[in-house]
Amino acid sequence: MKLFVLFLLSYALYAHQTGLSYLELKQVHNKEVDVVYKKPLSDTRVGDIEIHYPSSCIESDKESTQIINGFIIKKSKLWCTIDTLKGTRIWVEGLVKSDRGMLVRYEGDDFIKKEILRNTTPYIVIDTQQSIVTLIVEYIELGVFHILTGYDHLLFVLLLFLLSTNLKSLLYTISAFTLAHSITLTSGILGLVYMPPPLVESLIALSIVFLAKELLIPYMTFTKEHLAVVSFSFGLLHGFGFSSSLQDIGLPHDEIPLSLFSFNVGIELGQFFFILIASFTVYLLQFLKIDMKRYYKVVAYGAGVFASFWFIQRVAAF
């Protein structure tokens, strides 16, 4: 049991990694391609993955490595004997079933190709631009993955769920949160509003601490009485977090509205699925006659501990 708790602690401390690696290829000149490879710091399988480029290309030995916003970023160049990578194949060796995968993006002179590689399909054929349906499915999937692996957002939603006194209150609260984070997600992507990611992530952690404290208070407070208003206010903050992650993933320049909408739909689907699981868990605990006050205390203190750690960790990264 202790080992299991330690595993959960170590896993959850990386609260906001998508688990995806990113490979960006940009055709800058004939026979020359800029390569950017991004991998989450939490991924310990760095040495197990190998990228195989077309045989007509050679990767330069000179690489620059940086650590930015929780990612290891490596930059290099491909020198090819052909003018473009169109019609070639790139495959990744070492992806396993538990990996979130690798998002590959190729930008040529006349089209952009994007695809998620997994252990079942570890390659991308750079042929034509992806279809609209493929784009929609891909970004919905990315949105679902993002919310279900963004443990800080999930913890915040869980606390909203536990603070809601009835179904009507829950619907208003979650709707307000959805509306708010949709506003700032869109504004952030379009460049209308900007907040530094480290500041946003730190304030998100504090929002969890605030709700955890509210869950421990046994009497009615302003937050509990006006939970939808509080949810909307903090939702604006969380939207900037979603925006930062989506900017890391990247959007096709010619389909920004559609991919942005699809990503947001994915977030809502993942959030809805999580609330269903939380509802079933609470129902099961009540059926088993578990002391719900004690359960709420455990959740509140646990959330407060995790969020306090994330806050210190993120402030230290300024």
Short mmCIF file of C-alpha atoms in Angstrom, two decimals:
data_model
loop_
_atom_site.label_atom_id
_atom_site.label_comp_id
_atom_site.label_asym_id
_atom_site.label_seq_id
_atom_site.Cartn_x
_atom_site.Cartn_y
_atom_site.Cartn_z
CA MET A 1 0.00 0.00 0.00
CA LYS A 2 2.84 2.40 0.86
CA LEU A 3 4.52 1.70 -2.47
CA PHE A 4 1.26 2.40 -4.28
CA VAL A 5 0.86 5.75 -2.47
CA LEU A 6 4.45 6.69 -3.30
CA PHE A 7 3.82 5.82 -6.93
CA LEU A 8 0.74 8.07 -7.03
CA LEU A 9 2.66 10.88 -5.37
CA SER A 10 5.58 10.70 -7.75
CA TYR A 11 3.26 10.45 -10.76
CA ALA A 12 0.93 13.26 -9.75
CA LEU A 13 3.65 15.76 -8.87
CA TYR A 14 4.11 16.33 -12.59
CA ALA A 15 0.73 17.97 -12.66
CA HIS A 16 0.54 19.45 -16.09
CA GLN A 17 2.45 17.39 -18.61
CA THR A 18 0.52 16.17 -21.62
CA GLY A 19 2.80 13.14 -21.84
CA LEU A 20 3.31 13.88 -25.55
CA SER A 21 6.65 14.40 -27.25
CA TYR A 22 6.81 16.77 -30.21
CA LEU A 23 8.81 16.65 -33.43
CA GLU A 24 8.62 19.76 -35.60
CA LEU A 25 10.11 19.75 -39.11
CA LYS A 26 10.22 22.94 -41.17
CA GLN A 27 11.48 23.09 -44.76
CA VAL A 28 13.52 26.32 -44.75
CA HIS A 29 15.38 25.89 -48.05
CA ASN A 30 15.71 23.23 -50.70
CA LYS A 31 17.48 20.25 -49.13
CA GLU A 32 17.52 21.90 -45.66
CA VAL A 33 15.06 21.18 -42.81
CA ASP A 34 14.99 22.69 -39.32
CA VAL A 35 14.27 20.09 -36.62
CA VAL A 36 12.88 20.81 -33.13
CA TYR A 37 12.34 17.89 -30.75
CA LYS A 38 10.50 18.50 -27.46
CA LYS A 39 10.12 15.98 -24.66
CA PRO A 40 8.53 16.43 -21.19
CA LEU A 41 11.01 16.53 -18.31
CA SER A 42 8.92 13.87 -16.58
CA ASP A 43 9.61 11.38 -19.38
CA THR A 44 12.39 9.09 -18.20
CA ARG A 45 12.46 7.11 -21.45
CA VAL A 46 14.64 9.64 -23.29
CA GLY A 47 17.24 7.13 -24.39
CA ASP A 48 14.74 4.51 -25.59
CA ILE A 49 13.28 6.44 -28.51
CA GLU A 50 15.08 6.78 -31.83
CA ILE A 51 13.87 8.85 -34.77
CA HIS A 52 14.58 7.43 -38.24
CA TYR A 53 14.64 10.01 -41.02
CA PRO A 54 14.61 9.23 -44.78
CA SER A 55 17.84 7.66 -46.04
CA SER A 56 18.31 10.69 -48.30
CA CYS A 57 18.74 12.93 -45.23
CA ILE A 58 21.48 13.28 -42.63
CA GLU A 59 20.94 14.96 -39.25
CA SER A 60 23.62 17.48 -38.34
CA ASP A 61 25.87 16.63 -35.41
CA LYS A 62 25.51 20.14 -34.00
CA GLU A 63 22.58 20.27 -31.59
CA SER A 64 21.42 22.86 -29.09
CA THR A 65 19.56 21.71 -25.97
CA GLN A 66 17.40 23.87 -23.69
CA ILE A 67 14.90 23.32 -20.88
CA ILE A 68 11.83 25.56 -21.23
CA ASN A 69 8.44 25.30 -19.46
CA GLY A 70 8.95 21.70 -18.39
CA PHE A 71 10.28 20.46 -21.74
CA ILE A 72 13.70 19.34 -22.93
CA ILE A 73 14.08 21.02 -26.33
CA LYS A 74 16.67 19.88 -28.88
CA LYS A 75 17.28 21.75 -32.13
CA SER A 76 19.17 20.43 -35.14
CA LYS A 77 19.08 20.37 -38.96
CA LEU A 78 18.50 17.80 -41.66
CA TRP A 79 20.59 17.99 -44.83
CA CYS A 80 18.94 16.08 -47.66
CA THR A 81 19.80 15.14 -51.24
CA ILE A 82 16.19 15.80 -52.24
CA ASP A 83 14.47 19.21 -52.39
CA THR A 84 11.54 18.32 -50.11
CA LEU A 85 10.45 15.61 -47.66
CA LYS A 86 7.15 15.24 -49.52
CA GLY A 87 6.60 11.57 -50.33
CA THR A 88 9.04 10.29 -47.70
CA ARG A 89 8.46 8.45 -44.43
CA ILE A 90 9.68 9.11 -40.87
CA TRP A 91 9.31 6.48 -38.19
CA VAL A 92 10.04 6.32 -34.47
CA GLU A 93 11.56 3.29 -32.80
CA GLY A 94 10.90 2.58 -29.13
CA LEU A 95 7.33 3.79 -28.56
CA VAL A 96 5.46 1.49 -26.18
CA LYS A 97 1.76 1.09 -25.40
CA SER A 98 1.93 3.20 -22.23
CA ASP A 99 3.40 6.21 -24.11
CA ARG A 100 1.09 9.12 -24.93
CA GLY A 101 2.86 9.24 -28.27
CA MET A 102 4.70 11.75 -30.39
CA LEU A 103 3.09 14.58 -32.32
CA VAL A 104 4.93 15.12 -35.62
CA ARG A 105 4.41 18.33 -37.58
CA TYR A 106 5.94 18.96 -41.00
CA GLU A 107 5.71 22.38 -42.64
CA GLY A 108 6.59 22.53 -46.31
CA ASP A 109 6.31 25.27 -48.89
CA ASP A 110 2.78 24.36 -49.96
CA PHE A 111 1.24 22.28 -47.16
CA ILE A 112 1.40 21.23 -43.51
CA LYS A 113 1.17 17.63 -42.32
CA LYS A 114 0.51 16.68 -38.71
CA GLU A 115 0.04 13.30 -37.07
CA ILE A 116 0.25 11.56 -33.70
CA LEU A 117 2.54 8.52 -33.69
CA ARG A 118 1.98 5.63 -31.26
CA ASN A 119 3.36 2.14 -30.85
CA THR A 120 0.68 0.77 -33.20
CA THR A 121 1.41 3.38 -35.91
CA PRO A 122 4.97 4.61 -35.26
CA TYR A 123 5.44 6.33 -38.63
CA ILE A 124 4.23 9.27 -40.69
CA VAL A 125 4.11 9.46 -44.48
CA ILE A 126 4.59 13.05 -45.57
CA ASP A 127 2.28 13.10 -48.56
CA THR A 128 -0.71 15.42 -48.53
CA GLN A 129 -2.36 17.70 -46.03
CA GLN A 130 -4.61 15.86 -43.59
CA SER A 131 -8.37 15.85 -44.11
CA ILE A 132 -10.74 18.02 -42.07
CA VAL A 133 -12.18 14.96 -40.30
CA THR A 134 -8.69 13.74 -39.36
CA LEU A 135 -7.83 17.20 -38.02
CA ILE A 136 -11.01 17.36 -35.89
CA VAL A 137 -10.50 13.87 -34.43
CA GLU A 138 -6.83 14.56 -33.73
CA TYR A 139 -7.44 17.78 -31.79
CA ILE A 140 -10.42 16.35 -29.89
CA GLU A 141 -8.13 13.50 -28.86
CA LEU A 142 -5.42 15.97 -27.81
CA GLY A 143 -7.97 17.90 -25.72
CA VAL A 144 -9.13 14.73 -23.96
CA PHE A 145 -5.54 13.66 -23.28
CA HIS A 146 -4.67 17.11 -21.99
CA ILE A 147 -7.45 17.36 -19.41
CA LEU A 148 -7.13 13.75 -18.25
CA THR A 149 -3.36 14.13 -17.71
CA GLY A 150 -3.59 17.69 -16.32
CA TYR A 151 -3.89 16.66 -12.68
CA ASP A 152 -4.11 20.23 -11.40
CA HIS A 153 -7.16 20.93 -13.59
CA LEU A 154 -8.76 17.63 -12.59
CA LEU A 155 -8.19 18.34 -8.91
CA PHE A 156 -9.79 21.76 -9.31
CA VAL A 157 -12.83 20.23 -11.07
CA LEU A 158 -13.09 17.57 -8.35
CA LEU A 159 -13.22 20.24 -5.65
CA LEU A 160 -15.89 22.14 -7.59
CA PHE A 161 -17.86 18.92 -7.82
CA LEU A 162 -17.61 18.26 -4.07
CA LEU A 163 -18.53 21.85 -3.20
CA SER A 164 -21.68 21.72 -5.35
CA THR A 165 -24.68 21.08 -3.10
CA ASN A 166 -27.00 19.70 -5.79
CA LEU A 167 -27.27 18.91 -9.50
CA LYS A 168 -28.45 22.42 -10.40
CA SER A 169 -25.51 23.97 -8.59
CA LEU A 170 -23.12 21.54 -10.32
CA LEU A 171 -24.50 22.35 -13.78
CA TYR A 172 -24.19 26.11 -13.21
CA THR A 173 -20.71 25.74 -11.73
CA ILE A 174 -19.27 23.53 -14.46
CA SER A 175 -20.95 25.59 -17.19
CA ALA A 176 -19.41 28.77 -15.76
CA PHE A 177 -15.98 27.10 -15.61
CA THR A 178 -16.33 25.90 -19.21
CA LEU A 179 -17.42 29.32 -20.50
CA ALA A 180 -14.60 31.10 -18.68
CA HIS A 181 -11.74 28.84 -19.76
CA SER A 182 -13.09 28.85 -23.34
CA ILE A 183 -12.85 32.67 -23.37
CA THR A 184 -9.24 32.83 -22.21
CA LEU A 185 -8.19 29.77 -24.22
CA THR A 186 -9.39 31.48 -27.39
CA SER A 187 -8.02 34.90 -26.39
CA GLY A 188 -4.62 33.42 -25.54
CA ILE A 189 -4.33 31.48 -28.81
CA LEU A 190 -5.35 34.52 -30.89
CA GLY A 191 -2.84 36.69 -29.04
CA LEU A 192 -5.47 39.06 -27.62
CA VAL A 193 -4.37 38.53 -24.00
CA TYR A 194 -1.14 37.15 -22.56
CA MET A 195 -0.02 35.93 -19.15
CA PRO A 196 3.38 34.33 -18.49
CA PRO A 197 2.93 30.52 -18.18
CA PRO A 198 4.89 30.20 -14.88
CA LEU A 199 2.65 32.85 -13.30
CA VAL A 200 -0.50 31.17 -14.64
CA GLU A 201 0.54 27.72 -13.40
CA SER A 202 1.42 29.12 -9.96
CA LEU A 203 -1.95 30.87 -9.63
CA ILE A 204 -3.74 27.69 -10.75
CA ALA A 205 -2.07 25.86 -7.86
CA LEU A 206 -3.25 28.59 -5.47
CA SER A 207 -6.81 28.27 -6.80
CA ILE A 208 -6.75 24.61 -5.73
CA VAL A 209 -5.50 25.55 -2.25
CA PHE A 210 -8.34 28.07 -1.97
CA LEU A 211 -11.03 25.52 -2.86
CA ALA A 212 -9.47 22.89 -0.60
CA LYS A 213 -9.75 25.34 2.30
CA GLU A 214 -13.40 26.01 1.41
CA LEU A 215 -14.15 22.27 1.46
CA LEU A 216 -12.94 22.09 5.07
CA ILE A 217 -15.24 24.88 6.27
CA PRO A 218 -18.42 23.31 7.72
CA TYR A 219 -20.70 26.33 7.29
CA MET A 220 -21.99 28.30 4.28
CA THR A 221 -19.46 30.75 2.81
CA PHE A 222 -19.53 33.28 -0.04
CA THR A 223 -17.74 30.75 -2.24
CA LYS A 224 -20.29 28.00 -1.58
CA GLU A 225 -23.22 30.38 -1.98
CA HIS A 226 -21.85 31.82 -5.26
CA LEU A 227 -19.86 28.84 -6.52
CA ALA A 228 -20.62 29.52 -10.20
CA VAL A 229 -19.18 33.06 -9.89
CA VAL A 230 -16.02 31.75 -8.20
CA SER A 231 -15.80 28.97 -10.78
CA PHE A 232 -16.02 31.49 -13.63
CA SER A 233 -13.33 33.70 -12.08
CA PHE A 234 -10.86 30.85 -11.66
CA GLY A 235 -11.90 29.38 -15.01
CA LEU A 236 -10.45 32.44 -16.73
CA LEU A 237 -7.13 31.55 -15.14
CA HIS A 238 -7.28 27.88 -16.10
CA GLY A 239 -8.03 28.86 -19.71
CA PHE A 240 -4.61 30.50 -19.93
CA GLY A 241 -3.12 27.19 -18.83
CA PHE A 242 -4.96 25.37 -21.64
CA SER A 243 -3.83 28.07 -24.07
CA SER A 244 -0.17 27.64 -23.10
CA SER A 245 -0.34 23.88 -23.65
CA LEU A 246 -2.08 24.24 -27.01
CA GLN A 247 0.56 26.73 -28.13
CA ASP A 248 3.21 24.13 -27.26
CA ILE A 249 1.35 21.58 -29.39
CA GLY A 250 0.87 24.02 -32.26
CA LEU A 251 -2.04 24.77 -34.58
CA PRO A 252 -2.25 24.47 -38.38
CA HIS A 253 -2.16 28.06 -39.65
CA ASP A 254 -4.97 27.53 -42.15
CA GLU A 255 -7.33 25.77 -39.70
CA ILE A 256 -6.88 27.65 -36.40
CA PRO A 257 -10.62 28.13 -35.58
CA LEU A 258 -11.50 24.48 -36.31
CA SER A 259 -8.53 22.97 -34.44
CA LEU A 260 -9.09 25.35 -31.49
CA PHE A 261 -12.78 24.39 -31.33
CA SER A 262 -11.94 20.67 -31.56
CA PHE A 263 -9.34 20.92 -28.79
CA ASN A 264 -11.87 22.65 -26.54
CA VAL A 265 -14.49 19.97 -27.31
CA GLY A 266 -11.93 17.35 -26.28
CA ILE A 267 -11.35 19.16 -22.98
CA GLU A 268 -15.09 19.22 -22.27
CA LEU A 269 -15.50 15.53 -23.14
CA GLY A 270 -12.62 14.59 -20.83
CA GLN A 271 -14.02 16.81 -18.10
CA PHE A 272 -17.49 15.26 -18.47
CA PHE A 273 -16.01 11.75 -18.29
CA PHE A 274 -14.08 12.69 -15.13
CA ILE A 275 -17.21 14.10 -13.44
CA LEU A 276 -19.08 10.87 -14.25
CA ILE A 277 -16.31 8.87 -12.54
CA ALA A 278 -16.36 11.23 -9.54
CA SER A 279 -20.17 10.92 -9.30
CA PHE A 280 -20.01 7.13 -9.40
CA THR A 281 -17.27 7.12 -6.74
CA VAL A 282 -19.30 9.33 -4.37
CA TYR A 283 -22.40 7.19 -4.95
CA LEU A 284 -20.41 4.03 -4.19
CA LEU A 285 -18.96 5.51 -1.00
CA GLN A 286 -22.43 6.55 0.16
CA PHE A 287 -23.78 3.08 -0.69
CA LEU A 288 -21.00 1.53 1.42
CA LYS A 289 -21.94 3.93 4.24
CA ILE A 290 -18.53 5.60 4.28
CA ASP A 291 -18.25 8.68 6.47
CA MET A 292 -18.42 11.40 3.79
CA LYS A 293 -17.18 14.14 6.13
CA ARG A 294 -13.99 12.18 6.67
CA TYR A 295 -13.74 11.52 2.93
CA TYR A 296 -14.06 15.24 2.18
CA LYS A 297 -11.33 16.02 4.72
CA VAL A 298 -8.97 13.51 3.14
CA VAL A 299 -9.60 15.00 -0.32
CA ALA A 300 -9.23 18.58 0.95
CA TYR A 301 -5.96 17.96 2.80
CA GLY A 302 -4.59 15.85 -0.05
CA ALA A 303 -5.47 18.53 -2.60
CA GLY A 304 -3.95 21.22 -0.40
CA VAL A 305 -0.68 19.30 -0.02
CA PHE A 306 -0.32 18.62 -3.75
CA ALA A 307 -1.28 22.15 -4.73
CA SER A 308 1.10 23.70 -2.20
CA PHE A 309 3.93 21.60 -3.61
CA TRP A 310 3.04 22.62 -7.17
CA PHE A 311 2.94 26.27 -6.13
CA ILE A 312 6.42 26.14 -4.58
CA GLN A 313 7.74 24.15 -7.57
CA ARG A 314 6.32 26.61 -10.09
CA VAL A 315 7.39 29.75 -8.25
CA ALA A 316 10.90 28.31 -8.10
CA ALA A 317 10.80 27.97 -11.90
CA PHE A 318 10.26 31.75 -12.45
#
